[in-house]
mmCIF file of C-alpha atoms and ligand atoms in Angstrom:
data_model
loop_
_atom_site.group_PDB
_atom_site.id
_atom_site.type_symbol
_atom_site.label_atom_id
_atom_site.label_comp_id
_atom_site.label_asym_id
_atom_site.label_seq_id
_atom_site.Cartn_x
_atom_site.Cartn_y
_atom_site.Cartn_z
ATOM 1 C CA UNK U 123 64.123 -19.340 159.600
ATOM 2 C CA UNK U 124 61.006 -17.580 158.169
ATOM 3 C CA UNK U 125 58.644 -15.895 160.653
ATOM 4 C CA UNK U 126 55.188 -14.653 159.635
ATOM 5 C CA UNK U 127 52.814 -12.683 161.874
ATOM 6 C CA UNK U 128 49.013 -12.530 161.371
ATOM 7 C CA UNK U 129 47.453 -9.663 163.311
ATOM 8 C CA UNK U 130 44.983 -6.790 163.166
ATOM 9 C CA UNK U 131 47.760 -4.544 164.649
ATOM 10 C CA UNK U 132 50.707 -4.928 162.170
ATOM 11 C CA UNK U 133 52.445 -1.841 163.626
ATOM 12 C CA UNK U 134 52.872 -3.790 166.877
ATOM 13 C CA UNK U 135 55.799 -5.565 165.074
ATOM 14 C CA UNK U 136 57.752 -2.551 164.154
ATOM 15 C CA UNK U 137 60.292 -3.543 166.842
ATOM 16 C CA UNK U 138 61.274 -6.477 164.692
ATOM 17 C CA UNK U 139 63.404 -4.112 162.633
ATOM 18 C CA UNK U 140 65.300 -3.035 165.773
ATOM 19 C CA UNK U 141 68.020 -4.500 167.964
ATOM 20 C CA UNK U 142 68.225 -8.253 168.152
ATOM 21 C CA UNK U 143 65.736 -9.419 165.629
ATOM 22 C CA UNK U 144 66.953 -6.681 163.281
ATOM 23 C CA UNK U 145 70.517 -7.908 163.556
ATOM 24 C CA UNK U 146 69.428 -11.526 162.955
ATOM 25 C CA UNK U 147 67.621 -10.395 159.791
ATOM 26 C CA UNK U 148 70.715 -8.472 158.647
ATOM 27 C CA UNK U 149 72.729 -11.646 159.161
ATOM 28 C CA UNK U 150 70.248 -13.496 156.983
ATOM 29 C CA UNK U 151 69.457 -15.856 159.834
ATOM 30 C CA UNK U 152 65.822 -14.955 159.805
ATOM 31 C CA UNK U 153 63.147 -13.173 157.727
ATOM 32 C CA UNK U 154 60.085 -11.460 159.141
ATOM 33 C CA UNK U 155 56.797 -10.969 157.336
ATOM 34 C CA UNK U 156 53.977 -9.105 159.045
ATOM 35 C CA UNK U 157 50.412 -9.424 157.625
ATOM 36 C CA UNK U 158 47.257 -7.449 158.423
ATOM 37 C CA UNK U 159 44.450 -9.989 158.970
ATOM 38 C CA UNK U 160 41.881 -7.441 157.787
ATOM 39 C CA UNK U 161 43.406 -7.845 154.374
ATOM 40 C CA UNK U 162 41.715 -11.235 154.329
ATOM 41 C CA UNK U 163 38.245 -9.819 155.169
ATOM 42 C CA UNK U 164 36.489 -8.357 152.175
ATOM 43 C CA UNK U 165 33.359 -6.652 153.565
ATOM 44 C CA UNK U 166 33.200 -2.890 153.626
ATOM 45 C CA UNK U 167 34.609 -2.737 157.156
ATOM 46 C CA UNK U 168 37.012 -5.621 156.839
ATOM 47 C CA UNK U 169 35.285 -7.188 159.815
ATOM 48 C CA UNK U 170 37.211 -9.883 161.603
ATOM 49 C CA UNK U 171 34.952 -10.425 164.643
ATOM 50 C CA UNK U 172 31.350 -11.351 165.446
ATOM 51 C CA UNK U 173 29.198 -12.151 168.450
ATOM 52 C CA UNK U 174 29.912 -15.442 170.342
ATOM 53 C CA UNK U 175 27.678 -18.442 169.809
ATOM 54 C CA UNK U 176 26.193 -19.365 173.232
ATOM 55 C CA UNK U 177 26.142 -15.674 174.265
ATOM 56 C CA UNK U 178 28.463 -13.923 176.680
ATOM 57 C CA UNK U 179 30.456 -10.687 176.683
ATOM 58 C CA UNK U 180 32.802 -9.495 173.974
ATOM 59 C CA UNK U 181 33.396 -10.612 170.396
ATOM 60 C CA UNK U 182 35.048 -13.665 168.791
ATOM 61 C CA UNK U 183 37.344 -13.622 165.814
ATOM 62 C CA UNK U 184 35.620 -14.974 162.663
ATOM 63 C CA UNK U 185 37.200 -18.119 161.011
ATOM 64 C CA UNK U 186 37.078 -17.088 157.364
ATOM 65 C CA UNK U 187 39.844 -14.350 157.346
ATOM 66 C CA UNK U 188 42.198 -16.824 159.076
ATOM 67 C CA UNK U 189 41.490 -19.604 156.664
ATOM 68 C CA UNK U 190 42.092 -17.376 153.772
ATOM 69 C CA UNK U 191 45.247 -15.987 155.345
ATOM 70 C CA UNK U 192 46.626 -19.509 155.907
ATOM 71 C CA UNK U 193 45.889 -20.231 152.268
ATOM 72 C CA UNK U 194 47.663 -17.037 151.112
ATOM 73 C CA UNK U 195 50.686 -17.854 153.302
ATOM 74 C CA UNK U 196 50.868 -21.388 152.054
ATOM 75 C CA UNK U 197 50.633 -22.815 155.521
ATOM 76 C CA UNK U 198 51.452 -26.535 155.168
ATOM 77 C CA UNK U 199 53.047 -29.463 156.933
ATOM 78 C CA UNK U 200 56.352 -27.730 156.994
ATOM 79 C CA UNK U 201 54.916 -24.874 159.008
ATOM 80 C CA UNK U 202 54.516 -24.477 162.705
ATOM 81 C CA UNK U 203 51.495 -22.276 163.523
ATOM 82 C CA UNK U 204 51.837 -20.705 166.982
ATOM 83 C CA UNK U 205 48.581 -19.447 168.501
ATOM 84 C CA UNK U 206 49.547 -17.291 171.491
ATOM 85 C CA UNK U 207 46.749 -17.705 174.043
ATOM 86 C CA UNK U 208 46.296 -17.568 177.843
ATOM 87 C CA UNK U 209 45.077 -21.231 177.659
ATOM 88 C CA UNK U 210 48.280 -22.453 175.906
ATOM 89 C CA UNK U 211 51.218 -24.552 177.121
ATOM 90 C CA UNK U 212 53.598 -22.434 179.257
ATOM 91 C CA UNK U 213 56.398 -20.874 177.256
ATOM 92 C CA UNK U 214 59.875 -21.632 178.646
ATOM 93 C CA UNK U 215 63.482 -21.964 177.559
ATOM 94 C CA UNK U 216 63.021 -25.621 176.684
ATOM 95 C CA UNK U 217 60.124 -24.665 174.333
ATOM 96 C CA UNK U 218 62.197 -21.817 172.928
ATOM 97 C CA UNK U 219 64.974 -24.232 172.049
ATOM 98 C CA UNK U 220 62.462 -26.554 170.453
ATOM 99 C CA UNK U 221 60.881 -23.822 168.288
ATOM 100 C CA UNK U 222 64.374 -22.694 167.249
ATOM 101 C CA UNK U 223 64.734 -25.928 165.330
ATOM 102 C CA UNK U 224 61.790 -25.068 163.042
ATOM 103 C CA UNK U 225 62.230 -23.668 159.491
ATOM 104 C CA UNK U 226 58.995 -21.679 159.477
ATOM 105 C CA UNK U 227 56.742 -20.317 162.183
ATOM 106 C CA UNK U 228 53.452 -18.449 161.614
ATOM 107 C CA UNK U 229 52.303 -16.527 164.673
ATOM 108 C CA UNK U 230 48.478 -16.190 164.817
ATOM 109 C CA UNK U 231 47.838 -13.260 167.150
ATOM 110 C CA UNK U 232 44.275 -13.108 168.390
ATOM 111 C CA UNK U 233 42.335 -10.219 169.936
ATOM 112 C CA UNK U 234 38.850 -9.722 171.400
ATOM 113 C CA UNK U 235 37.780 -12.768 173.433
ATOM 114 C CA UNK U 236 39.795 -15.040 171.197
ATOM 115 C CA UNK U 237 39.722 -16.897 167.877
ATOM 116 C CA UNK U 238 36.902 -19.259 166.653
ATOM 117 C CA UNK U 239 38.117 -22.716 167.802
ATOM 118 C CA UNK U 240 37.638 -24.166 164.274
ATOM 119 C CA UNK U 241 40.591 -22.061 163.137
ATOM 120 C CA UNK U 242 42.913 -23.919 165.491
ATOM 121 C CA UNK U 243 41.344 -27.261 164.520
ATOM 122 C CA UNK U 244 41.711 -26.442 160.789
ATOM 123 C CA UNK U 245 45.309 -25.353 161.231
ATOM 124 C CA UNK U 246 46.028 -28.664 162.871
ATOM 125 C CA UNK U 247 44.789 -30.446 159.787
ATOM 126 C CA UNK U 248 47.378 -28.794 157.595
ATOM 127 C CA UNK U 249 50.304 -27.895 159.821
ATOM 128 C CA UNK U 250 51.970 -28.359 163.260
ATOM 129 C CA UNK U 251 50.039 -26.318 165.799
ATOM 130 C CA UNK U 252 51.356 -25.113 169.180
ATOM 131 C CA UNK U 253 49.087 -23.073 171.496
ATOM 132 C CA UNK U 254 51.440 -21.236 173.797
ATOM 133 C CA UNK U 255 50.928 -18.945 176.790
ATOM 134 C CA UNK U 256 53.504 -16.400 177.819
ATOM 135 C CA UNK U 257 52.491 -16.605 181.472
ATOM 136 C CA UNK U 258 49.647 -16.747 183.977
ATOM 137 C CA UNK U 259 48.341 -13.255 183.514
ATOM 138 C CA UNK U 260 45.838 -11.783 181.031
ATOM 139 C CA UNK U 261 46.927 -9.609 178.101
ATOM 140 C CA UNK U 262 44.581 -8.009 175.551
ATOM 141 C CA UNK U 263 45.966 -9.855 172.638
ATOM 142 C CA UNK U 264 48.570 -12.264 171.343
ATOM 143 C CA UNK U 265 51.045 -9.774 169.843
ATOM 144 C CA UNK U 266 53.166 -9.133 172.930
ATOM 145 C CA UNK U 267 53.589 -12.881 173.432
ATOM 146 C CA UNK U 268 54.525 -13.353 169.814
ATOM 147 C CA UNK U 269 57.203 -10.670 170.163
ATOM 148 C CA UNK U 270 58.646 -12.192 173.340
ATOM 149 C CA UNK U 271 58.659 -15.671 171.851
ATOM 150 C CA UNK U 272 60.357 -14.322 168.746
ATOM 151 C CA UNK U 273 63.222 -12.786 170.806
ATOM 152 C CA UNK U 274 63.741 -15.939 172.902
ATOM 153 C CA UNK U 275 63.824 -18.128 169.772
ATOM 154 C CA UNK U 276 65.804 -15.925 167.344
ATOM 155 C CA UNK U 277 68.681 -15.467 169.856
ATOM 156 C CA UNK U 278 69.139 -19.283 169.907
ATOM 157 C CA UNK U 279 69.562 -19.561 166.160
ATOM 158 C CA UNK U 280 72.919 -20.988 165.241
ATOM 159 C CA UNK U 281 75.302 -18.245 164.212
ATOM 160 C CA UNK U 282 73.381 -15.577 166.053
ATOM 161 C CA UNK U 283 75.043 -15.330 169.474
ATOM 162 C CA UNK U 284 78.739 -14.359 169.181
ATOM 163 C CA UNK U 285 79.734 -17.079 171.588
ATOM 164 C CA UNK U 286 77.183 -19.883 171.892
ATOM 165 C CA UNK U 287 78.940 -20.838 175.131
ATOM 166 C CA UNK U 288 77.251 -17.955 176.977
ATOM 167 C CA UNK U 289 73.829 -19.437 176.149
ATOM 168 C CA UNK U 290 74.718 -22.359 178.413
ATOM 169 C CA UNK U 291 75.323 -20.343 181.484
ATOM 170 C CA UNK U 292 72.073 -18.451 181.284
ATOM 171 C CA UNK U 293 69.145 -18.701 183.693
ATOM 172 C CA UNK U 294 66.611 -21.323 182.661
ATOM 173 C CA UNK U 295 69.143 -23.032 180.385
ATOM 174 C CA UNK U 296 68.730 -26.835 180.800
ATOM 175 C CA UNK U 297 69.353 -27.826 184.441
ATOM 176 C CA UNK U 298 69.971 -24.028 185.053
ATOM 177 C CA UNK U 299 70.156 -21.866 188.091
ATOM 178 C CA UNK U 300 69.208 -18.220 188.191
ATOM 179 C CA UNK U 301 71.846 -15.685 187.178
ATOM 180 C CA UNK U 302 74.493 -14.645 189.706
ATOM 181 C CA UNK U 303 74.777 -10.928 190.493
ATOM 182 C CA UNK U 304 76.925 -8.947 188.008
ATOM 183 C CA UNK U 305 79.010 -5.817 188.475
ATOM 184 C CA UNK U 306 81.124 -3.415 186.421
ATOM 185 C CA UNK U 307 83.119 -0.204 187.055
ATOM 186 C CA UNK U 308 83.301 1.868 189.223
ATOM 187 C CA UNK U 309 84.517 -0.323 192.109
ATOM 188 C CA UNK U 310 82.642 1.847 194.617
ATOM 189 C CA UNK U 311 79.306 3.539 193.854
ATOM 190 C CA UNK U 312 77.063 5.502 196.241
ATOM 191 C CA UNK U 313 78.451 3.591 199.177
ATOM 192 C CA UNK U 314 78.223 0.188 197.490
ATOM 193 C CA UNK U 315 81.367 -1.792 196.761
ATOM 194 C CA UNK U 316 81.923 -4.476 194.183
ATOM 195 C CA UNK U 317 82.505 -7.805 196.027
ATOM 196 C CA UNK U 318 86.283 -8.093 196.537
ATOM 197 C CA UNK U 319 86.394 -11.709 195.183
ATOM 198 C CA UNK U 320 85.402 -10.370 191.732
ATOM 199 C CA UNK U 321 88.439 -8.147 191.649
ATOM 200 C CA UNK U 322 90.794 -10.779 193.057
ATOM 201 C CA UNK U 323 91.802 -12.231 189.642
ATOM 202 C CA UNK U 324 91.385 -15.710 191.196
ATOM 203 C CA UNK U 325 89.166 -17.391 188.541
ATOM 204 C CA UNK U 326 88.563 -20.407 190.777
ATOM 205 C CA UNK U 327 87.303 -18.272 193.621
ATOM 206 C CA UNK U 328 85.234 -16.132 191.255
ATOM 207 C CA UNK U 329 83.560 -19.265 189.778
ATOM 208 C CA UNK U 330 82.881 -20.584 193.281
ATOM 209 C CA UNK U 331 81.378 -17.299 194.473
ATOM 210 C CA UNK U 332 79.189 -17.041 191.368
ATOM 211 C CA UNK U 333 77.980 -20.608 191.704
ATOM 212 C CA UNK U 334 77.211 -20.130 195.379
ATOM 213 C CA UNK U 335 75.332 -16.914 194.654
ATOM 214 C CA UNK U 336 73.352 -18.594 191.864
ATOM 215 C CA UNK U 337 72.381 -21.499 194.122
ATOM 216 C CA UNK U 338 71.453 -19.179 197.009
ATOM 217 C CA UNK U 339 69.383 -16.954 194.681
ATOM 218 C CA UNK U 340 67.566 -19.887 193.136
ATOM 219 C CA UNK U 341 66.844 -21.425 196.502
ATOM 220 C CA UNK U 342 65.405 -18.060 197.717
ATOM 221 C CA UNK U 343 63.491 -16.997 194.598
ATOM 222 C CA UNK U 344 62.774 -20.062 192.531
ATOM 223 C CA UNK U 345 63.006 -23.185 194.672
ATOM 224 C CA UNK U 346 60.876 -24.863 191.988
ATOM 225 C CA UNK U 347 63.889 -24.648 189.665
ATOM 226 C CA UNK U 348 66.078 -26.531 192.027
ATOM 227 C CA UNK U 349 65.276 -29.605 190.034
ATOM 228 C CA UNK U 350 62.083 -30.967 191.539
ATOM 229 C CA UNK U 351 62.968 -34.542 191.091
ATOM 230 C CA UNK U 352 61.857 -37.318 193.389
ATOM 231 C CA UNK U 353 62.157 -40.988 194.151
ATOM 232 C CA UNK U 354 59.273 -43.376 193.364
ATOM 233 C CA UNK U 355 58.033 -42.911 196.895
ATOM 234 C CA UNK U 356 57.862 -39.163 196.433
ATOM 235 C CA UNK U 357 60.993 -38.396 198.433
ATOM 236 C CA UNK U 358 62.437 -35.238 196.857
ATOM 237 C CA UNK U 359 65.916 -35.069 195.369
ATOM 238 C CA UNK U 360 67.022 -31.491 196.066
ATOM 239 C CA UNK U 361 70.022 -29.326 195.420
ATOM 240 C CA UNK U 362 72.529 -29.277 198.210
ATOM 241 C CA UNK U 363 73.273 -25.961 199.917
ATOM 242 C CA UNK U 364 76.377 -24.852 201.790
ATOM 243 C CA UNK U 365 74.606 -25.784 205.025
ATOM 244 C CA UNK U 366 74.707 -29.441 204.039
ATOM 245 C CA UNK U 367 78.561 -29.599 204.174
ATOM 246 C CA UNK U 368 78.803 -31.085 207.652
ATOM 247 C CA UNK U 369 76.308 -33.917 207.013
ATOM 248 C CA UNK U 370 77.882 -34.584 203.635
ATOM 249 C CA UNK U 371 81.279 -34.969 205.215
ATOM 250 C CA UNK U 372 79.871 -37.442 207.790
ATOM 251 C CA UNK U 373 78.091 -39.471 205.087
ATOM 252 C CA UNK U 374 81.209 -39.369 202.868
ATOM 253 C CA UNK U 375 83.436 -40.697 205.638
ATOM 254 C CA UNK U 376 81.010 -43.530 206.345
ATOM 255 C CA UNK U 377 80.743 -44.492 202.694
ATOM 256 C CA UNK U 378 84.501 -44.317 201.949
ATOM 257 C CA UNK U 379 85.372 -46.396 204.963
ATOM 258 C CA UNK U 380 83.430 -49.089 203.164
ATOM 259 C CA UNK U 381 85.373 -48.391 199.961
ATOM 260 C CA UNK U 382 88.689 -48.520 201.913
ATOM 261 C CA UNK U 383 87.680 -51.914 203.319
ATOM 262 C CA UNK U 384 86.572 -53.175 199.848
ATOM 263 C CA UNK U 385 89.746 -51.946 198.213
ATOM 264 C CA UNK U 386 92.050 -52.650 201.138
ATOM 265 C CA UNK U 387 93.501 -49.123 200.934
ATOM 266 C CA UNK U 388 93.174 -45.908 202.896
ATOM 267 C CA UNK U 389 94.699 -44.030 199.990
ATOM 268 C CA UNK U 390 91.324 -42.642 198.838
ATOM 269 C CA UNK U 391 91.023 -38.811 198.639
ATOM 270 C CA UNK U 392 87.390 -38.718 199.740
ATOM 271 C CA UNK U 393 88.327 -40.422 202.939
ATOM 272 C CA UNK U 394 90.823 -37.661 203.888
ATOM 273 C CA UNK U 395 88.755 -34.617 203.004
ATOM 274 C CA UNK U 396 88.028 -32.098 205.717
ATOM 275 C CA UNK U 397 84.919 -30.081 206.329
ATOM 276 C CA UNK U 398 86.539 -27.112 204.501
ATOM 277 C CA UNK U 399 87.298 -29.398 201.516
ATOM 278 C CA UNK U 400 83.666 -30.444 201.312
ATOM 279 C CA UNK U 401 82.485 -26.894 201.800
ATOM 280 C CA UNK U 402 84.813 -25.818 198.972
ATOM 281 C CA UNK U 403 83.744 -28.458 196.455
ATOM 282 C CA UNK U 404 80.075 -27.705 197.137
ATOM 283 C CA UNK U 405 80.776 -24.363 195.500
ATOM 284 C CA UNK U 406 82.060 -25.816 192.260
ATOM 285 C CA UNK U 407 80.058 -28.997 191.844
ATOM 286 C CA UNK U 408 76.299 -29.245 191.233
ATOM 287 C CA UNK U 409 75.240 -31.423 194.143
ATOM 288 C CA UNK U 410 71.950 -33.080 195.075
ATOM 289 C CA UNK U 411 70.900 -34.769 198.275
ATOM 290 C CA UNK U 412 68.115 -36.915 199.624
ATOM 291 C CA UNK U 413 66.780 -36.517 203.133
ATOM 292 C CA UNK U 414 64.704 -39.000 205.121
ATOM 293 C CA UNK U 415 63.049 -37.678 208.244
ATOM 294 C CA UNK U 416 65.404 -34.724 208.029
ATOM 295 C CA UNK U 417 68.525 -36.926 207.893
ATOM 296 C CA UNK U 418 70.809 -36.495 204.878
ATOM 297 C CA UNK U 419 70.977 -40.075 203.646
ATOM 298 C CA UNK U 420 72.254 -39.916 200.094
ATOM 299 C CA UNK U 421 74.011 -37.544 197.665
ATOM 300 C CA UNK U 422 75.570 -37.179 194.211
ATOM 301 C CA UNK U 423 77.487 -34.460 192.411
ATOM 302 C CA UNK U 424 78.193 -33.522 188.801
ATOM 303 C CA UNK U 425 80.105 -30.967 186.791
ATOM 304 C CA UNK U 426 81.268 -30.417 183.249
ATOM 305 C CA UNK U 427 84.745 -31.803 182.461
ATOM 306 C CA UNK U 428 85.379 -30.763 178.890
ATOM 307 C CA UNK U 429 82.381 -32.183 176.925
ATOM 308 C CA UNK U 430 81.696 -34.886 179.535
ATOM 309 C CA UNK U 431 79.473 -34.681 182.574
ATOM 310 C CA UNK U 432 81.686 -35.765 185.409
ATOM 311 C CA UNK U 433 79.687 -37.651 188.024
ATOM 312 C CA UNK U 434 80.948 -38.373 191.492
ATOM 313 C CA UNK U 435 80.464 -38.871 195.187
ATOM 314 C CA UNK U 436 77.503 -41.088 194.822
ATOM 315 C CA UNK U 437 76.950 -41.901 198.464
ATOM 316 C CA UNK U 438 74.178 -43.730 200.361
ATOM 317 C CA UNK U 439 74.034 -44.168 204.132
ATOM 318 C CA UNK U 440 75.313 -47.719 204.826
ATOM 319 C CA UNK U 441 72.079 -48.698 206.623
ATOM 320 C CA UNK U 442 70.020 -47.754 203.602
ATOM 321 C CA UNK U 443 72.118 -49.347 200.784
ATOM 322 C CA UNK U 444 70.518 -51.897 198.514
ATOM 323 C CA UNK U 445 67.235 -49.985 198.295
ATOM 324 C CA UNK U 446 67.874 -48.348 194.968
ATOM 325 C CA UNK U 447 68.875 -44.920 196.218
ATOM 326 C CA UNK U 448 72.198 -45.015 194.490
ATOM 327 C CA UNK U 449 70.574 -46.105 191.168
ATOM 328 C CA UNK U 450 67.957 -43.350 191.538
ATOM 329 C CA UNK U 451 70.651 -40.696 192.092
ATOM 330 C CA UNK U 452 72.676 -42.034 189.174
ATOM 331 C CA UNK U 453 69.579 -41.696 186.935
ATOM 332 C CA UNK U 454 68.845 -38.232 188.355
ATOM 333 C CA UNK U 455 72.343 -36.905 187.868
ATOM 334 C CA UNK U 456 72.346 -38.112 184.235
ATOM 335 C CA UNK U 457 68.931 -36.546 183.611
ATOM 336 C CA UNK U 458 69.925 -33.117 184.867
ATOM 337 C CA UNK U 459 73.202 -33.012 182.969
ATOM 338 C CA UNK U 460 73.506 -29.842 180.836
ATOM 339 C CA UNK U 461 72.531 -30.245 177.203
ATOM 340 C CA UNK U 462 76.086 -29.748 176.103
ATOM 341 C CA UNK U 463 77.224 -32.900 177.975
ATOM 342 C CA UNK U 464 77.964 -35.468 175.291
ATOM 343 C CA UNK U 465 78.832 -38.274 177.659
ATOM 344 C CA UNK U 466 79.150 -39.235 181.277
ATOM 345 C CA UNK U 467 82.319 -40.202 183.186
ATOM 346 C CA UNK U 468 82.873 -41.480 186.676
ATOM 347 C CA UNK U 469 85.315 -43.679 188.588
ATOM 348 C CA UNK U 470 85.194 -46.167 191.453
ATOM 349 C CA UNK U 471 87.513 -48.544 193.242
ATOM 350 C CA UNK U 472 89.104 -51.370 191.244
ATOM 351 C CA UNK U 473 87.700 -53.789 193.814
ATOM 352 C CA UNK U 474 84.394 -52.013 194.278
ATOM 353 C CA UNK U 475 82.475 -54.849 192.629
ATOM 354 C CA UNK U 476 79.071 -53.729 193.813
ATOM 355 C CA UNK U 477 79.484 -50.173 192.477
ATOM 356 C CA UNK U 478 80.857 -51.465 189.210
ATOM 357 C CA UNK U 479 77.850 -53.754 188.846
ATOM 358 C CA UNK U 480 75.476 -50.840 189.376
ATOM 359 C CA UNK U 481 77.288 -48.741 186.807
ATOM 360 C CA UNK U 482 77.417 -51.493 184.235
ATOM 361 C CA UNK U 483 73.680 -52.087 184.591
ATOM 362 C CA UNK U 484 73.200 -48.371 184.008
ATOM 363 C CA UNK U 485 75.106 -48.622 180.732
ATOM 364 C CA UNK U 486 78.539 -47.506 181.833
ATOM 365 C CA UNK U 487 81.623 -49.334 180.539
ATOM 366 C CA UNK U 488 85.031 -49.598 182.155
ATOM 367 C CA UNK U 489 87.629 -47.704 180.104
ATOM 368 C CA UNK U 490 91.102 -49.178 180.611
ATOM 369 C CA UNK U 491 92.266 -46.803 177.897
ATOM 370 C CA UNK U 492 91.598 -43.762 180.063
ATOM 371 C CA UNK U 493 93.809 -42.558 182.941
ATOM 372 C CA UNK U 494 92.383 -43.466 186.310
ATOM 373 C CA UNK U 495 93.318 -42.396 189.871
ATOM 374 C CA UNK U 496 95.465 -44.943 191.689
ATOM 375 C CA UNK U 497 93.481 -48.054 192.638
ATOM 376 C CA UNK U 498 90.454 -46.926 190.655
ATOM 377 C CA UNK U 499 88.804 -47.638 187.316
ATOM 378 C CA UNK U 500 87.148 -45.100 184.974
ATOM 379 C CA UNK U 501 83.770 -45.789 183.447
ATOM 380 C CA UNK U 502 82.077 -43.849 180.696
ATOM 381 C CA UNK U 503 78.713 -43.807 178.932
ATOM 382 C CA UNK U 504 77.701 -41.914 175.824
ATOM 383 C CA UNK U 505 74.749 -39.544 176.182
ATOM 384 C CA UNK U 506 71.857 -40.759 174.174
HETATM 385 C C1 JD8 O 878 46.000 -13.961 172.946
HETATM 386 C C2 JD8 O 878 42.775 -12.282 172.946
HETATM 387 C C3 JD8 O 878 42.518 -11.326 175.248
HETATM 388 C C4 JD8 O 878 42.052 -13.332 176.596
HETATM 389 C C5 JD8 O 878 39.619 -12.236 177.443
HETATM 390 C C6 JD8 O 878 41.331 -10.574 177.627
HETATM 391 C C7 JD8 O 878 49.354 -15.188 175.682
HETATM 392 N N1 JD8 O 878 49.955 -15.032 178.602
HETATM 393 C C8 JD8 O 878 48.885 -14.457 178.006
HETATM 394 N N2 JD8 O 878 47.960 -13.714 178.609
HETATM 395 N N3 JD8 O 878 47.043 -13.291 177.728
HETATM 396 C C9 JD8 O 878 47.361 -13.742 176.503
HETATM 397 C C10 JD8 O 878 46.506 -13.567 175.293
HETATM 398 C C11 JD8 O 878 45.309 -12.818 175.463
HETATM 399 C C12 JD8 O 878 44.475 -12.692 174.330
HETATM 400 C C13 JD8 O 878 44.800 -13.262 173.103
HETATM 401 C C14 JD8 O 878 46.837 -14.129 174.038
HETATM 402 C C15 JD8 O 878 43.705 -13.016 172.246
HETATM 403 N N4 JD8 O 878 43.225 -12.092 174.174
HETATM 404 C C16 JD8 O 878 41.451 -12.205 175.871
HETATM 405 C C17 JD8 O 878 41.044 -14.210 177.262
HETATM 406 C C18 JD8 O 878 40.195 -13.314 178.162
HETATM 407 N N5 JD8 O 878 40.613 -11.384 176.734
HETATM 408 C C19 JD8 O 878 48.551 -14.472 176.619
HETATM 409 N N6 JD8 O 878 50.013 -15.784 174.973
#
């Protein structure tokens, strides 16, 4: 990837030679080119600003130096020109991943009160243009944002991160929770102990604790991240929390009694789970619930199983079935599956005709070639 920076403060980009971007350049994954915009202004003072048409405070950046700079850099249809601006689209991990697919990005870093609008319009006539804001606060120029975007994009370049897997677990990764707390030696420090579970060596318990901490932290600090998804009538689909375990058990029992009747068998694990079992799997499965008038009326869970997103426990209160809640949850749980999920897998009772009909309509196919729990059938669906 080639990255160019147009700015009146080229020294601002000295950090590009350091740490992460520096390593990426050494690895040949990226090349940085910083350009002083004043080099494209030819009056005695290399002016790049003038007074605003329509009056008002401050100065506006003149169009001519930018046009000449774009010409000199050969900005064309293969280029993405990023104008960092407080009025841009919000920068986030999804946009970082999108920009990481580009071959060439030119960062146009403004100053003063901003850049003459015709520069953005002109750029859009010759290249892809993205106007991006780092966040809802005011900086004095676009350089800081360009640096931050550079770091978020370069670290996603294939071959950069030692183990790409770690990218998946990060905060803000697709469908992501905030980070869980991390610790290292010493085990005690200034009266603070490392949580015992982390020194237990029990990987299952460690994963459960970390997931629970991540859900709790996200619920406290960034409830907006808890996948604000909703039904057509506006009813929210929210992440389950440990406190939902009791109601989930009750709903599960009710739904699997129906499955037992449909399949003429009581030999169904979900039917025999205890409160503690439900409380335990809430810590290792990503789970979403729907509430009506405070009552937990539907739920679904999902987790990665190899490269597949394993979907399960789609449950809808018997008195509310047939209203599309199950279909909506099935759509939701597919939508929020991590990007690395290449397909979906689930299973249901051999005689659960109604469930099988819903899954087939949703594009799932029964897989007699795959091992299924006793009395059940497995269905899969490729991820488009
Ligand atoms: C580019 C000039 C300063 C902005 C008058 C202060 C991004 N998240 C962000 N906040 N601020 C910027 C940003 C600010 C800039 C420029 C980006 C060029 N300024 C202006 C308008 C109000 N001064 C940014 N990305």
